[in-house]
């Protein structure tokens, strides 16, 4: 029997506040074990939590950016369970009255993945397994999180990956988190069930915990789909369970049978008052939201005329977009700037993390100077690319890399002579071009580029060559 996948994600996003959710300890990543904690975040007797106002504001920003309804009266709850990384034996979270509800994230296809809720909560500590012992580092305990719970609207592994990428982009744009999965500031619990194709009845789900890599998530979902399919086709039943993914074997395995909400014995947190949020505050946060990724992509393609593929490579990195738009404000054209970023600058940035940091030696103002020389026809794009590579290596101003001779370019009479020489030197390419082989003309371009060391305007040369050949 053929089955279809049904999935929903619980995505934990670490908020970029300076201090923890209920105390003044730092949220900085790293540090020696148990140096970023205090009596409050380690649950010492008599230590009382105080809610960080910034956490609530960041939660509202996330909700508004994902089209959620904001609950202006909300409260926190105790989620009770025992595990070594949770010293209080309960987590302060939200249950029946989350901060945000009923939103969505739209995929490229136009399909909307519903968001059931976004709630605020504290993170747990971290277990470290070494030399046959298990140690606990509470530095991460009490770091503020939002948990974004989707509806079971995801019907393929590809949709799941795109949904997480979209969430990651939105959270970075609104500056509530850096969403670095490799550092644990974004991680997903993936709920998966399967059902016969065309059926509307949901199957029994399993939950794969703590996916901190998109590639691992993709592999885990594919394996779990196949595992459940083989189990049902063999006459077995899927048991509701919490799973782990083994990165070495590429397989999922059962950690424990899954608890339901009643097993956590939620009750209102007695040490924190009900949170009342003035509607005026919600409106202020809404007005302060930046242009969101989907809006930026549309503006880049529709208003700026950048092709869709190039625009997608730009808009996925917030720092790149800020720098790119800085160049435009200094007078550079969108098309040439975008092409130089994607074609030249990206070639020097090896990893996704490098592109996210976008720590380069060329300012947007100097980039604008370079692009304007191309826009005004003073240099061609090839020379601009060569100049940009040198600037990326050493920094400095555009003028220090271009001589008066470079800026003079190649005048029309000289260009016409070069075109004639190119035709005479490449008789076979000319014959092929006349027979309709359009690409044969590139041999003539190459001759002219070599003769002028890339200074000639190939567009102008193209027009001259075509006239001469006819």
Short mmCIF file of C-alpha atoms in Angstrom, two decimals:
data_model
loop_
_atom_site.label_atom_id
_atom_site.label_comp_id
_atom_site.label_asym_id
_atom_site.label_seq_id
_atom_site.Cartn_x
_atom_site.Cartn_y
_atom_site.Cartn_z
CA UNK A 1 0.00 0.00 0.00
CA UNK A 2 1.19 3.53 -0.72
CA UNK A 3 1.27 6.04 2.12
CA UNK A 4 1.49 9.79 2.41
CA UNK A 5 3.41 11.72 5.03
CA UNK A 6 1.74 14.01 7.56
CA UNK A 7 4.05 16.17 9.66
CA UNK A 8 3.99 19.04 12.10
CA UNK A 9 7.00 20.72 13.70
CA UNK A 10 7.70 22.12 17.15
CA UNK A 11 10.50 24.62 16.56
CA UNK A 12 12.45 26.02 19.49
CA UNK A 13 14.06 29.39 18.85
CA UNK A 14 16.51 30.87 21.35
CA UNK A 15 15.81 34.58 21.80
CA UNK A 16 18.62 37.12 21.40
CA UNK A 17 18.09 38.85 24.74
CA UNK A 18 21.13 39.87 26.79
CA UNK A 19 19.90 38.09 29.91
CA UNK A 20 17.88 34.98 30.74
CA UNK A 21 14.11 34.76 30.96
CA UNK A 22 13.77 34.86 34.76
CA UNK A 23 17.12 36.19 36.03
CA UNK A 24 19.99 38.52 35.09
CA UNK A 25 22.47 35.81 34.02
CA UNK A 26 24.02 36.25 30.58
CA UNK A 27 22.71 34.32 27.57
CA UNK A 28 26.13 34.40 25.82
CA UNK A 29 26.96 31.19 23.97
CA UNK A 30 29.82 29.11 25.37
CA UNK A 31 31.71 29.85 28.59
CA UNK A 32 33.09 27.40 31.12
CA UNK A 33 30.44 24.97 32.43
CA UNK A 34 28.16 26.33 35.13
CA UNK A 35 29.54 29.87 35.06
CA UNK A 36 26.44 31.51 33.51
CA UNK A 37 23.98 30.51 36.19
CA UNK A 38 22.63 31.59 39.57
CA UNK A 39 20.21 30.39 42.30
CA UNK A 40 17.18 31.35 40.16
CA UNK A 41 18.08 29.47 36.97
CA UNK A 42 19.36 26.46 38.91
CA UNK A 43 16.18 26.27 41.00
CA UNK A 44 17.63 26.86 44.48
CA UNK A 45 15.11 26.91 47.37
CA UNK A 46 13.63 30.37 47.97
CA UNK A 47 14.89 31.85 44.65
CA UNK A 48 12.04 33.55 42.80
CA UNK A 49 11.76 34.17 39.04
CA UNK A 50 11.16 37.64 37.56
CA UNK A 51 9.88 37.70 33.96
CA UNK A 52 12.14 39.44 31.42
CA UNK A 53 9.99 42.05 29.63
CA UNK A 54 12.12 41.80 26.48
CA UNK A 55 11.21 38.12 26.12
CA UNK A 56 7.53 39.01 25.88
CA UNK A 57 8.25 41.75 23.33
CA UNK A 58 10.35 39.37 21.18
CA UNK A 59 7.59 36.76 21.39
CA UNK A 60 5.07 39.31 20.15
CA UNK A 61 7.40 40.30 17.26
CA UNK A 62 7.63 36.65 16.23
CA UNK A 63 3.87 36.26 16.42
CA UNK A 64 3.12 39.35 14.36
CA UNK A 65 5.70 38.37 11.72
CA UNK A 66 3.96 35.01 11.31
CA UNK A 67 0.41 36.47 11.14
CA UNK A 68 -0.63 35.29 14.63
CA UNK A 69 -3.27 36.64 16.95
CA UNK A 70 -1.64 38.10 20.08
CA UNK A 71 -3.26 37.21 23.40
CA UNK A 72 -3.05 40.41 25.42
CA UNK A 73 -3.88 38.54 28.63
CA UNK A 74 -1.69 35.49 29.14
CA UNK A 75 0.07 33.57 31.90
CA UNK A 76 2.86 31.08 32.50
CA UNK A 77 2.55 27.47 33.65
CA UNK A 78 4.64 24.78 35.28
CA UNK A 79 5.37 21.75 33.11
CA UNK A 80 6.39 19.00 35.48
CA UNK A 81 8.92 16.31 34.59
CA UNK A 82 12.11 14.94 36.13
CA UNK A 83 15.35 14.95 34.17
CA UNK A 84 18.89 15.85 35.27
CA UNK A 85 19.07 18.94 33.02
CA UNK A 86 16.04 20.46 34.79
CA UNK A 87 17.07 21.18 38.41
CA UNK A 88 13.64 22.42 39.55
CA UNK A 89 11.95 19.23 38.22
CA UNK A 90 9.61 21.54 36.29
CA UNK A 91 9.94 23.91 33.36
CA UNK A 92 8.22 27.30 33.32
CA UNK A 93 6.36 27.38 30.03
CA UNK A 94 2.85 28.17 28.73
CA UNK A 95 -0.02 25.76 28.28
CA UNK A 96 -3.62 26.90 27.88
CA UNK A 97 -3.00 30.59 27.18
CA UNK A 98 0.01 31.01 24.87
CA UNK A 99 1.28 34.42 23.84
CA UNK A 100 0.42 33.93 20.13
CA UNK A 101 -2.05 31.74 18.24
CA UNK A 102 -3.44 30.93 14.78
CA UNK A 103 -0.79 32.17 12.36
CA UNK A 104 0.89 30.77 9.27
CA UNK A 105 4.04 30.63 7.18
CA UNK A 106 3.60 30.72 3.40
CA UNK A 107 5.72 28.47 1.19
CA UNK A 108 6.90 29.35 -2.34
CA UNK A 109 4.07 27.23 -3.76
CA UNK A 110 1.54 29.47 -2.03
CA UNK A 111 0.65 26.73 0.47
CA UNK A 112 0.26 27.98 4.03
CA UNK A 113 1.59 25.96 6.94
CA UNK A 114 -0.60 26.84 9.90
CA UNK A 115 0.93 27.87 13.21
CA UNK A 116 -1.12 26.62 16.14
CA UNK A 117 0.70 28.64 18.78
CA UNK A 118 3.88 30.43 19.80
CA UNK A 119 4.66 30.41 23.50
CA UNK A 120 7.56 31.56 25.65
CA UNK A 121 9.47 29.25 27.97
CA UNK A 122 12.85 28.60 29.58
CA UNK A 123 15.47 26.27 28.14
CA UNK A 124 16.89 23.34 30.09
CA UNK A 125 20.55 22.67 30.84
CA UNK A 126 22.81 20.42 28.79
CA UNK A 127 23.99 16.89 29.51
CA UNK A 128 27.62 16.17 28.60
CA UNK A 129 28.66 12.51 28.27
CA UNK A 130 32.39 12.00 28.82
CA UNK A 131 34.66 9.16 30.05
CA UNK A 132 31.71 6.99 30.99
CA UNK A 133 30.14 9.74 33.14
CA UNK A 134 27.33 12.19 32.54
CA UNK A 135 27.91 15.81 33.58
CA UNK A 136 25.37 18.62 33.65
CA UNK A 137 26.11 22.15 32.41
CA UNK A 138 23.41 24.60 33.51
CA UNK A 139 24.70 27.57 31.48
CA UNK A 140 21.86 27.11 28.99
CA UNK A 141 19.23 26.61 31.70
CA UNK A 142 16.87 29.59 31.81
CA UNK A 143 17.83 30.91 28.37
CA UNK A 144 14.61 32.30 26.84
CA UNK A 145 12.91 30.35 24.06
CA UNK A 146 9.86 30.64 21.92
CA UNK A 147 8.32 27.38 20.80
CA UNK A 148 6.57 27.62 17.43
CA UNK A 149 4.08 24.77 17.00
CA UNK A 150 2.81 24.13 13.49
CA UNK A 151 -0.37 22.40 12.36
CA UNK A 152 0.11 18.95 10.75
CA UNK A 153 -0.01 20.64 7.33
CA UNK A 154 3.38 19.47 6.04
CA UNK A 155 3.03 16.68 3.47
CA UNK A 156 6.61 16.15 2.26
CA UNK A 157 10.19 16.31 3.51
CA UNK A 158 10.85 19.17 1.08
CA UNK A 159 8.00 21.20 2.57
CA UNK A 160 9.37 20.62 6.08
CA UNK A 161 12.82 21.88 5.09
CA UNK A 162 11.37 24.94 3.33
CA UNK A 163 9.13 25.73 6.31
CA UNK A 164 12.12 25.70 8.70
CA UNK A 165 14.18 27.83 6.28
CA UNK A 166 11.34 30.35 6.04
CA UNK A 167 10.99 30.50 9.84
CA UNK A 168 14.74 30.91 10.22
CA UNK A 169 14.75 33.79 7.74
CA UNK A 170 11.80 35.56 9.40
CA UNK A 171 13.32 35.33 12.89
CA UNK A 172 16.63 36.74 11.64
CA UNK A 173 14.93 39.58 9.77
CA UNK A 174 13.00 40.70 12.85
CA UNK A 175 16.20 40.37 14.98
CA UNK A 176 14.78 38.10 17.67
CA UNK A 177 17.32 35.31 17.12
CA UNK A 178 20.39 34.40 15.07
CA UNK A 179 18.82 30.93 14.55
CA UNK A 180 22.22 29.18 14.36
CA UNK A 181 21.23 25.54 14.34
CA UNK A 182 24.87 24.50 14.84
CA UNK A 183 24.90 26.37 18.18
CA UNK A 184 21.48 25.13 19.25
CA UNK A 185 19.71 28.48 18.98
CA UNK A 186 17.20 26.86 16.62
CA UNK A 187 16.18 23.21 16.82
CA UNK A 188 13.13 21.20 15.83
CA UNK A 189 11.07 18.34 17.19
CA UNK A 190 9.53 16.64 14.15
CA UNK A 191 6.18 14.87 14.47
CA UNK A 192 5.52 12.30 11.75
CA UNK A 193 2.61 10.03 10.95
CA UNK A 194 1.60 8.30 7.75
CA UNK A 195 -1.76 7.37 6.24
CA UNK A 196 -2.95 5.65 3.06
CA UNK A 197 -2.88 7.99 0.07
CA UNK A 198 -6.17 9.92 -0.14
CA UNK A 199 -7.21 9.13 3.44
CA UNK A 200 -8.22 11.95 5.81
CA UNK A 201 -7.66 9.97 9.01
CA UNK A 202 -4.42 10.74 10.84
CA UNK A 203 -2.15 7.86 11.76
CA UNK A 204 -0.27 7.34 15.04
CA UNK A 205 2.59 9.81 15.26
CA UNK A 206 6.14 9.59 16.45
CA UNK A 207 8.26 12.57 17.48
CA UNK A 208 11.94 12.89 16.50
CA UNK A 209 13.58 15.13 19.11
CA UNK A 210 16.12 17.94 18.84
CA UNK A 211 16.97 18.13 15.15
CA UNK A 212 19.72 20.76 14.93
CA UNK A 213 20.57 20.43 11.24
CA UNK A 214 18.39 20.64 8.13
CA UNK A 215 20.30 17.83 6.46
CA UNK A 216 19.88 15.58 9.52
CA UNK A 217 16.18 16.48 9.68
CA UNK A 218 15.76 15.53 6.02
CA UNK A 219 17.50 12.17 6.53
CA UNK A 220 15.58 11.42 9.74
CA UNK A 221 12.19 12.16 8.18
CA UNK A 222 12.91 9.98 5.14
CA UNK A 223 14.03 7.07 7.33
CA UNK A 224 11.06 7.37 9.71
CA UNK A 225 8.60 7.51 6.79
CA UNK A 226 10.08 4.30 5.36
CA UNK A 227 10.17 2.64 8.80
CA UNK A 228 6.51 3.32 9.48
CA UNK A 229 5.51 2.27 5.94
CA UNK A 230 7.33 -1.08 6.23
CA UNK A 231 5.84 -1.63 9.71
CA UNK A 232 2.25 -1.13 8.54
CA UNK A 233 2.73 -3.11 5.32
CA UNK A 234 4.09 -5.98 7.44
CA UNK A 235 0.91 -6.04 9.56
CA UNK A 236 2.38 -4.18 12.54
CA UNK A 237 1.26 -1.01 14.30
CA UNK A 238 3.06 2.28 14.87
CA UNK A 239 3.50 3.01 18.57
CA UNK A 240 3.36 6.62 19.74
CA UNK A 241 6.91 7.31 20.89
CA UNK A 242 9.67 9.84 21.25
CA UNK A 243 12.55 9.06 18.88
CA UNK A 244 16.21 9.96 18.51
CA UNK A 245 18.10 10.17 15.22
CA UNK A 246 21.49 8.46 15.02
CA UNK A 247 23.63 10.65 12.76
CA UNK A 248 26.14 7.82 12.16
CA UNK A 249 23.68 5.12 11.04
CA UNK A 250 21.01 7.46 9.61
CA UNK A 251 18.34 5.61 11.62
CA UNK A 252 15.77 6.62 14.23
CA UNK A 253 15.31 4.69 17.47
CA UNK A 254 12.85 4.82 20.38
CA UNK A 255 13.86 6.78 23.48
CA UNK A 256 10.62 6.38 25.38
CA UNK A 257 6.92 6.00 24.77
CA UNK A 258 5.45 9.46 24.30
CA UNK A 259 3.86 11.33 27.13
CA UNK A 260 0.64 13.27 26.55
CA UNK A 261 -0.08 16.75 27.93
CA UNK A 262 -1.79 15.35 31.04
CA UNK A 263 1.41 13.53 32.00
CA UNK A 264 3.14 16.87 32.52
CA UNK A 265 0.56 17.95 35.14
CA UNK A 266 0.48 21.55 33.98
CA UNK A 267 -0.74 24.17 36.43
CA UNK A 268 -0.42 27.99 36.53
CA UNK A 269 2.99 29.24 37.70
CA UNK A 270 2.28 30.66 41.18
CA UNK A 271 5.41 32.84 41.38
CA UNK A 272 4.66 34.95 38.26
CA UNK A 273 1.62 37.20 37.88
CA UNK A 274 -0.75 37.11 34.91
CA UNK A 275 0.77 39.10 32.02
CA UNK A 276 -1.39 41.90 30.64
CA UNK A 277 -0.19 43.50 27.40
CA UNK A 278 -1.67 46.87 26.36
CA UNK A 279 -2.95 46.85 22.77
CA UNK A 280 -0.97 50.05 22.26
CA UNK A 281 2.23 48.08 22.93
CA UNK A 282 1.26 45.43 20.36
CA UNK A 283 0.58 48.19 17.80
CA UNK A 284 3.98 49.79 18.52
CA UNK A 285 5.76 46.48 17.96
CA UNK A 286 3.81 45.91 14.73
CA UNK A 287 4.79 49.37 13.46
CA UNK A 288 8.44 48.65 14.29
CA UNK A 289 8.62 45.43 12.25
CA UNK A 290 11.02 45.63 9.28
CA UNK A 291 10.21 44.59 5.73
CA UNK A 292 9.67 40.83 5.94
CA UNK A 293 11.46 38.33 3.65
CA UNK A 294 8.48 37.58 1.39
CA UNK A 295 7.90 41.32 0.88
CA UNK A 296 11.59 41.93 0.15
CA UNK A 297 11.75 39.13 -2.43
CA UNK A 298 8.71 40.56 -4.21
CA UNK A 299 10.21 44.07 -4.23
CA UNK A 300 13.54 42.83 -5.55
CA UNK A 301 11.93 40.97 -8.44
CA UNK A 302 9.01 43.26 -9.29
CA UNK A 303 10.28 46.75 -8.49
CA UNK A 304 14.04 46.34 -8.93
CA UNK A 305 13.82 43.91 -11.85
CA UNK A 306 16.28 41.36 -10.43
CA UNK A 307 15.68 37.86 -11.76
CA UNK A 308 14.05 35.48 -9.28
CA UNK A 309 17.02 33.12 -8.85
CA UNK A 310 19.44 35.98 -8.08
CA UNK A 311 16.96 37.70 -5.76
CA UNK A 312 16.54 34.46 -3.77
CA UNK A 313 20.29 34.24 -3.26
CA UNK A 314 20.31 37.82 -1.96
CA UNK A 315 17.29 37.98 0.32
CA UNK A 316 18.15 34.89 2.36
CA UNK A 317 20.97 36.77 4.16
CA UNK A 318 19.90 39.86 6.10
CA UNK A 319 23.39 41.40 6.30
CA UNK A 320 23.86 40.97 2.56
CA UNK A 321 20.55 42.73 1.94
CA UNK A 322 21.47 45.64 4.22
CA UNK A 323 24.82 46.05 2.43
CA UNK A 324 23.23 45.65 -1.02
CA UNK A 325 20.62 48.30 -0.30
CA UNK A 326 23.34 50.58 1.05
CA UNK A 327 25.01 50.40 -2.38
CA UNK A 328 21.69 51.23 -4.07
CA UNK A 329 21.21 54.25 -1.81
CA UNK A 330 24.63 55.47 -2.96
CA UNK A 331 23.45 55.40 -6.59
CA UNK A 332 24.37 51.93 -7.87
CA UNK A 333 22.03 50.05 -10.20
CA UNK A 334 20.25 47.04 -8.71
CA UNK A 335 20.96 44.64 -11.58
CA UNK A 336 24.74 45.12 -11.79
CA UNK A 337 25.13 45.22 -7.99
CA UNK A 338 23.11 42.02 -7.53
CA UNK A 339 25.05 40.17 -10.22
CA UNK A 340 28.41 41.22 -8.75
CA UNK A 341 27.34 40.13 -5.27
CA UNK A 342 26.07 36.71 -6.34
CA UNK A 343 28.63 36.07 -9.08
CA UNK A 344 31.80 37.55 -7.59
CA UNK A 345 31.51 38.19 -3.84
CA UNK A 346 29.76 34.88 -3.09
CA UNK A 347 32.56 33.02 -4.89
CA UNK A 348 34.91 34.21 -2.10
CA UNK A 349 32.58 33.11 0.72
CA UNK A 350 32.91 29.37 1.18
CA UNK A 351 30.09 28.56 3.63
CA UNK A 352 26.56 29.58 4.52
CA UNK A 353 27.93 30.96 7.79
CA UNK A 354 30.37 33.18 5.86
CA UNK A 355 27.46 34.61 3.87
CA UNK A 356 25.42 35.14 7.02
CA UNK A 357 28.31 37.06 8.63
CA UNK A 358 29.15 38.90 5.37
CA UNK A 359 32.33 40.28 6.88
CA UNK A 360 34.02 41.74 3.76
CA UNK A 361 36.55 44.52 3.16
CA UNK A 362 34.43 46.41 0.60
CA UNK A 363 31.97 48.99 1.91
CA UNK A 364 28.63 49.53 0.22
CA UNK A 365 29.74 53.08 -0.67
CA UNK A 366 32.84 51.81 -2.52
CA UNK A 367 30.75 49.15 -4.22
CA UNK A 368 28.42 51.88 -5.44
CA UNK A 369 31.37 53.79 -6.95
CA UNK A 370 32.47 50.67 -8.84
CA UNK A 371 29.00 49.81 -10.11
CA UNK A 372 28.34 53.38 -11.24
CA UNK A 373 31.43 53.16 -13.49
CA UNK A 374 29.78 50.15 -15.15
CA UNK A 375 26.39 51.88 -15.29
CA UNK A 376 27.95 54.92 -17.00
CA UNK A 377 29.86 52.76 -19.51
CA UNK A 378 33.28 53.86 -18.24
CA UNK A 379 34.36 50.27 -17.54
CA UNK A 380 32.86 46.94 -18.54
CA UNK A 381 31.55 44.25 -16.22
CA UNK A 382 34.66 42.05 -16.69
CA UNK A 383 36.97 44.81 -15.45
CA UNK A 384 34.55 45.51 -12.60
CA UNK A 385 34.72 41.85 -11.55
CA UNK A 386 38.54 41.86 -11.64
CA UNK A 387 38.65 45.09 -9.64
CA UNK A 388 36.15 43.80 -7.07
CA UNK A 389 38.20 40.65 -6.45
CA UNK A 390 41.26 42.81 -5.66
CA UNK A 391 39.19 45.04 -3.39
CA UNK A 392 37.83 42.00 -1.52
CA UNK A 393 41.40 40.86 -0.89
CA UNK A 394 42.89 44.17 0.21
CA UNK A 395 40.11 46.70 0.86
CA UNK A 396 40.60 50.35 -0.03
CA UNK A 397 39.02 52.71 -2.53
CA UNK A 398 38.02 51.94 -6.11
CA UNK A 399 40.26 54.69 -7.52
CA UNK A 400 43.42 52.97 -6.24
CA UNK A 401 42.72 49.95 -8.44
CA UNK A 402 41.81 51.69 -11.72
CA UNK A 403 44.20 53.71 -13.87
CA UNK A 404 43.28 56.54 -16.25
CA UNK A 405 43.86 54.06 -19.06
CA UNK A 406 41.34 51.64 -17.50
CA UNK A 407 38.73 54.37 -17.25
CA UNK A 408 39.39 55.49 -20.82
CA UNK A 409 38.18 52.13 -22.09
CA UNK A 410 38.38 51.37 -25.84
CA UNK A 411 37.12 54.00 -28.28
CA UNK A 412 34.72 53.09 -31.08
CA UNK A 413 37.18 53.30 -33.98
CA UNK A 414 39.67 51.07 -32.18
CA UNK A 415 36.90 48.66 -31.22
CA UNK A 416 35.79 48.41 -34.85
CA UNK A 417 39.37 47.54 -35.95
CA UNK A 418 39.53 44.86 -33.24
CA UNK A 419 36.22 43.39 -34.39
CA UNK A 420 37.55 43.14 -37.96
CA UNK A 421 40.71 41.45 -36.67
CA UNK A 422 38.59 39.02 -34.66
CA UNK A 423 36.59 38.11 -37.78
CA UNK A 424 39.74 37.59 -39.85
CA UNK A 425 41.38 35.49 -37.12
CA UNK A 426 38.38 33.18 -36.66
CA UNK A 427 37.05 32.17 -40.10
CA UNK A 428 35.56 28.87 -38.87
CA UNK A 429 33.65 30.60 -36.05
CA UNK A 430 32.32 33.14 -38.56
CA UNK A 431 31.21 30.37 -40.92
CA UNK A 432 29.50 28.50 -38.04
CA UNK A 433 27.73 31.69 -36.93
CA UNK A 434 26.43 32.29 -40.47
CA UNK A 435 25.00 28.74 -40.44
CA UNK A 436 22.95 29.63 -37.36
CA UNK A 437 25.28 28.44 -34.61
CA UNK A 438 24.79 31.44 -32.33
CA UNK A 439 27.36 30.36 -29.74
CA UNK A 440 30.16 30.55 -32.32
CA UNK A 441 30.28 34.33 -31.79
CA UNK A 442 31.80 33.76 -28.34
CA UNK A 443 35.12 32.93 -30.00
CA UNK A 444 35.16 36.48 -31.40
CA UNK A 445 34.30 37.94 -28.01
CA UNK A 446 37.23 36.02 -26.53
CA UNK A 447 39.63 37.44 -29.10
CA UNK A 448 38.56 41.00 -28.27
CA UNK A 449 38.73 40.44 -24.50
CA UNK A 450 42.24 39.07 -24.77
CA UNK A 451 43.38 41.89 -27.03
CA UNK A 452 42.09 44.57 -24.64
CA UNK A 453 42.71 42.71 -21.35
CA UNK A 454 39.01 42.77 -20.66
CA UNK A 455 38.58 46.53 -21.17
CA UNK A 456 36.41 46.41 -24.30
CA UNK A 457 32.64 46.68 -24.03
CA UNK A 458 31.47 43.30 -25.33
CA UNK A 459 27.90 44.54 -25.88
CA UNK A 460 29.14 47.23 -28.26
CA UNK A 461 31.48 44.73 -29.90
CA UNK A 462 28.57 42.34 -30.46
CA UNK A 463 26.65 44.95 -32.47
CA UNK A 464 29.71 45.82 -34.60
CA UNK A 465 30.57 42.15 -35.28
CA UNK A 466 27.04 41.31 -36.41
CA UNK A 467 27.03 44.27 -38.84
CA UNK A 468 30.44 43.33 -40.27
CA UNK A 469 29.55 39.66 -40.74
CA UNK A 470 26.34 40.50 -42.60
#
